[in-house]
Tab-separated table of C-alpha atoms in Angstrom:
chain	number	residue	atom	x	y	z
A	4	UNK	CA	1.970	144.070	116.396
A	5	UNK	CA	2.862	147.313	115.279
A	6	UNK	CA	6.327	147.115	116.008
A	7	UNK	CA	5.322	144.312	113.166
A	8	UNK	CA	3.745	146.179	110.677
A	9	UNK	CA	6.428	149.016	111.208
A	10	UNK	CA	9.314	146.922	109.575
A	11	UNK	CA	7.279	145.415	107.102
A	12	UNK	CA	6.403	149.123	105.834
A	13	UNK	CA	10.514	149.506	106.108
A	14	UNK	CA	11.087	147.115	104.189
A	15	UNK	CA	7.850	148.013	101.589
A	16	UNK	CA	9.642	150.984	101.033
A	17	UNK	CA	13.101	149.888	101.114
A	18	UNK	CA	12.482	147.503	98.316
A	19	UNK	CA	9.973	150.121	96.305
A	20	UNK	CA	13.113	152.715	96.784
A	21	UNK	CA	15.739	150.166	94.945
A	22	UNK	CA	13.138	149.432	92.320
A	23	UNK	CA	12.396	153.120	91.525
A	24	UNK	CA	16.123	153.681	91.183
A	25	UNK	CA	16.958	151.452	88.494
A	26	UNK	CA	18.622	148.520	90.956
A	27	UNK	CA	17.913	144.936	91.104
A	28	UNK	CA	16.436	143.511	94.349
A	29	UNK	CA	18.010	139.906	94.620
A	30	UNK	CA	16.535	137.458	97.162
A	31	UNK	CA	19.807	135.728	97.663
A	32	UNK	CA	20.961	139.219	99.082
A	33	UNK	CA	17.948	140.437	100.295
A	34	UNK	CA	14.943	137.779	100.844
A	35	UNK	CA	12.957	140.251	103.478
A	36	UNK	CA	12.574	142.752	100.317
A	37	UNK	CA	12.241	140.259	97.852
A	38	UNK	CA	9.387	138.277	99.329
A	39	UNK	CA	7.620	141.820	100.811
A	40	UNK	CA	7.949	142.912	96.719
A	41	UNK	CA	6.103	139.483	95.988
A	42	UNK	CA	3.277	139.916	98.609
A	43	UNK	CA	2.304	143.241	97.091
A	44	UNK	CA	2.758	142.416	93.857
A	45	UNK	CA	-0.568	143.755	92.404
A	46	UNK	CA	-0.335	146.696	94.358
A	47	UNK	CA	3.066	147.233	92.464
A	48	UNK	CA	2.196	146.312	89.492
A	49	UNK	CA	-0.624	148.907	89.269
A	50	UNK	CA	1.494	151.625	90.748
A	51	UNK	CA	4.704	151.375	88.502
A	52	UNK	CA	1.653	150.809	85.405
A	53	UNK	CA	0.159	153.980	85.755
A	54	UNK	CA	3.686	155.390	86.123
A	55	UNK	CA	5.201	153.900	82.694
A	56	UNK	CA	7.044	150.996	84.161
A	57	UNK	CA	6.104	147.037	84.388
A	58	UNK	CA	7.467	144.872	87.274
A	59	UNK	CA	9.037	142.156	86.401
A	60	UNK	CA	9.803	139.540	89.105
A	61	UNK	CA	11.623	136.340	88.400
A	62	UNK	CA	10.856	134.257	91.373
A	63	UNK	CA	12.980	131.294	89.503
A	64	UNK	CA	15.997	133.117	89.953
A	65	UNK	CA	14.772	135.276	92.902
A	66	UNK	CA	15.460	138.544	91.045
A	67	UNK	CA	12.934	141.714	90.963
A	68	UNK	CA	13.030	144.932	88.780
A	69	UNK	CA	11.118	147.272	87.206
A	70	UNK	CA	11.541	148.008	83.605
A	71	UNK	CA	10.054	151.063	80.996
A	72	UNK	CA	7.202	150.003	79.332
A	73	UNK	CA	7.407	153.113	76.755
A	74	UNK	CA	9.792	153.416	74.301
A	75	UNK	CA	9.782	157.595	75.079
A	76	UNK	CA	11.138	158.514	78.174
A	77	UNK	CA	9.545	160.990	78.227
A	78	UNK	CA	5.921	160.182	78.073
A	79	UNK	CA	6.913	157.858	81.930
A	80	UNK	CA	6.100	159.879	84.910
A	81	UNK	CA	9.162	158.479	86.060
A	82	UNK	CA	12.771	157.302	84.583
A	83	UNK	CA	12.938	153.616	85.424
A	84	UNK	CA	16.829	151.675	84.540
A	85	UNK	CA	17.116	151.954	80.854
A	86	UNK	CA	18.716	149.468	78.896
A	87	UNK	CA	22.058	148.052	79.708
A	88	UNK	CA	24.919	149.305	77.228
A	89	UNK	CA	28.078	147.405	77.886
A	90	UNK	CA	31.612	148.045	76.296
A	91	UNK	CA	33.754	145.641	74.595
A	92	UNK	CA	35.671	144.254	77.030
A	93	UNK	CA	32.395	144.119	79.523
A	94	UNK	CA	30.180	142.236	77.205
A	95	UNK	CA	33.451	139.694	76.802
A	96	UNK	CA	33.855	139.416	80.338
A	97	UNK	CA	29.579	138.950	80.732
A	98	UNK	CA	29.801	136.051	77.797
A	99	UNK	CA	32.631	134.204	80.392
A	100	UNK	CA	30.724	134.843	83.117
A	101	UNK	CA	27.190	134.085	81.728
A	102	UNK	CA	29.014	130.559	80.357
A	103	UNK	CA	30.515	129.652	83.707
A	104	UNK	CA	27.179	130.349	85.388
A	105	UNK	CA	25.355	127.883	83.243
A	106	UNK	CA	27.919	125.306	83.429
A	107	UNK	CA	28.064	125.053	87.003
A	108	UNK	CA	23.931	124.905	87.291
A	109	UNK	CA	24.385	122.205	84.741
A	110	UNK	CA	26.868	119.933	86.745
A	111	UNK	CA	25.908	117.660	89.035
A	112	UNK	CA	27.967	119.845	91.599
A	113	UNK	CA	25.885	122.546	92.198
A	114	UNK	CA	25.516	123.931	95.754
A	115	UNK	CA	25.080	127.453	96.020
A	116	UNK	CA	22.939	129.276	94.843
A	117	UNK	CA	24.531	131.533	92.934
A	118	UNK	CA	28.780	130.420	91.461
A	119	UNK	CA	32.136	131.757	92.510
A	120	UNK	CA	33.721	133.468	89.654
A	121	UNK	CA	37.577	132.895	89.685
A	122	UNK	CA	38.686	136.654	89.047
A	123	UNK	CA	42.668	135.433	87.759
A	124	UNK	CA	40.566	132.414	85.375
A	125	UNK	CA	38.482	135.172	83.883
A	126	UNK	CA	41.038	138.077	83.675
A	127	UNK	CA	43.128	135.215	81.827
A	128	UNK	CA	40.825	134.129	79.304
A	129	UNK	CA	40.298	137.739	78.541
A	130	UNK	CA	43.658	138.207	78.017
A	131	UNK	CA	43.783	135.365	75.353
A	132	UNK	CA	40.672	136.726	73.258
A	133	UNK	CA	41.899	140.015	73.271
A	134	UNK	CA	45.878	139.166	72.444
A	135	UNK	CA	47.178	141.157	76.308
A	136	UNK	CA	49.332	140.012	78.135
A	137	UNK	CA	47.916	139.874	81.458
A	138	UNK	CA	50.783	140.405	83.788
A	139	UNK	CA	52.609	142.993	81.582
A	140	UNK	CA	49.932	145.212	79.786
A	141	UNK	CA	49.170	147.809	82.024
A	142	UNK	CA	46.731	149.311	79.517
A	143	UNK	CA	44.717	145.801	79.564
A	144	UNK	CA	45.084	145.511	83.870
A	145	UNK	CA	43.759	148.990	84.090
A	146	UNK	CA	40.588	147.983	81.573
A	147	UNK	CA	39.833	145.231	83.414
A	148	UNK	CA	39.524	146.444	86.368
A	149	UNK	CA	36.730	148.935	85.228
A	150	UNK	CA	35.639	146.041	83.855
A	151	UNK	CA	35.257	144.169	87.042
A	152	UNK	CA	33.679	147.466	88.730
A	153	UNK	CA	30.839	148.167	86.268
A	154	UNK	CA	29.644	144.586	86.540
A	155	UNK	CA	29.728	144.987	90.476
A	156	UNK	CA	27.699	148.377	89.952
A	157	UNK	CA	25.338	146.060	87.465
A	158	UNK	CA	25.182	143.750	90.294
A	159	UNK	CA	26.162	140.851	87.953
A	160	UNK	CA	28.870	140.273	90.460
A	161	UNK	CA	28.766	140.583	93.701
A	162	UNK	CA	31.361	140.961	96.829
A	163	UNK	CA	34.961	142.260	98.008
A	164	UNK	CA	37.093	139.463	97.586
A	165	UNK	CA	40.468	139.246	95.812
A	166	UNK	CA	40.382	136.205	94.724
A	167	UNK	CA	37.134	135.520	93.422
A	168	UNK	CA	33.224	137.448	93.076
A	169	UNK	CA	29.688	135.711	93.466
A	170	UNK	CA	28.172	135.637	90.082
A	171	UNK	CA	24.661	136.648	90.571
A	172	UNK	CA	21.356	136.005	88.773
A	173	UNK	CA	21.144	139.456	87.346
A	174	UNK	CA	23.584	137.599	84.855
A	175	UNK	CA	20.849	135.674	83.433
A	176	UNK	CA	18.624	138.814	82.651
A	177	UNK	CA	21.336	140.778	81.102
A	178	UNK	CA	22.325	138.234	78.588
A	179	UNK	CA	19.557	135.351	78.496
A	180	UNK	CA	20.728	131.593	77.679
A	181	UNK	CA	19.324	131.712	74.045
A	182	UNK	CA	21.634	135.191	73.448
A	183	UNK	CA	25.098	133.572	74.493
A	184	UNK	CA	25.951	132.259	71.592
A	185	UNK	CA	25.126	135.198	69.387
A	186	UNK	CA	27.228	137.531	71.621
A	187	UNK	CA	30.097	134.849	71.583
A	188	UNK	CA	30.065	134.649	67.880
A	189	UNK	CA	29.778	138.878	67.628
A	190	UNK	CA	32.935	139.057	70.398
A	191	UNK	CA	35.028	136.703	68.598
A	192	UNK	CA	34.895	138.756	65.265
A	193	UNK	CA	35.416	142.055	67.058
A	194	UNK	CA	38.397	141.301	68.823
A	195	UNK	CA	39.702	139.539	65.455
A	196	UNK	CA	39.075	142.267	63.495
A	197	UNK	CA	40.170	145.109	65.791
A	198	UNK	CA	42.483	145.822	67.887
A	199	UNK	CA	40.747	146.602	71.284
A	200	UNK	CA	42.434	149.848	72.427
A	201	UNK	CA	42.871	151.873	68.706
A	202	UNK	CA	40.839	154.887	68.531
């Protein structure tokens, strides 16, 4: 029994630690933290209260984070994840992403729980909004592939592969279903108006 309680508290902690740093915990990834984050949920929700913070968990898409609830900083006894601020060419790639995730949840087709992104499909589409060419621009290969590592430190895309990246709910919470089209609309004038890599 102890040996019981002992990993429980592990895993308590372990899933209190990723919270307090800013990080998503994703049940898909992680369902011993997720569901330990669930069973002390008031307890949480008290705790990151009094500290400035409000716990959000999404059991729909199995996510959990913890979010400011003060608009100064500095009034929270601690600094929870602020805000995502993407670039250009991330917030592109996101719209892509975000799209391909609701399509395939839409089709009759879906599986998994969470979509393989094709890395060359999205790199290629990129390539066509912002007027690169793919396989010659090394200004535009180098670009993307910060743009493929800040959405894997985001953990809106997950894994190691060459080929291809899971797509993972924290997509939805970045950029909501009722926001794609706005975004979509905003990218599309940006990259027709300017040229993505002037000063």
């Amino acid at each position: 029994m102890e040996d019981v309680n002992f990993k429980k508290t592990v895993r308590f902690t372990e899933a209190v630690r990723r919270l307090l740093s800013g990080r998503y915990v994703i049940r898909s990834r992680n369902p011993k933290a997720f569901q330990s984050i669930v069973d002390n949920e008031g307890q949480l929700m008290d705790y990151f209260d009094l500290a400035g913070g409000d716990l959000h968990i999404n059991d729909m898409l199995g996510v959990a984070y913890v979010s400011s609830n003060s608009e100064d900083d500095e009034n929270c006894q601690i600094r929870f994840g602020r805000k995502v601020t993407l670039k250009a060419s991330e917030t592109l790639a996101l719209i892509f992403i975000r799209r391909q995730r609701a399509e395939y949840f839409d089709s009759a087709n879906a599986e998994a729980e969470s979509p393989l992104l094709d890395i060359e499909k999205l790199k290629s589409a990129m390539a066509l909004v912002m007027k690169k060419d793919e396989a010659t621009d090394k200004d535009f290969q180098r670009e993307f592939g910060k743009t493929l590592d800040r959405l894997k430190e985001l953990q809106i895309l997950m894994g190691d592969e060459h080929d291809s990246l899971v797509i993972s709910p924290v997509a939805d919470i970045v950029l909501p279903a009722d926001e794609i089209q706005t975004y979509a609309q905003a990218a599309e004038k940006y990259f027709t108006a300017k040229d993505f890599f002037e000063d």
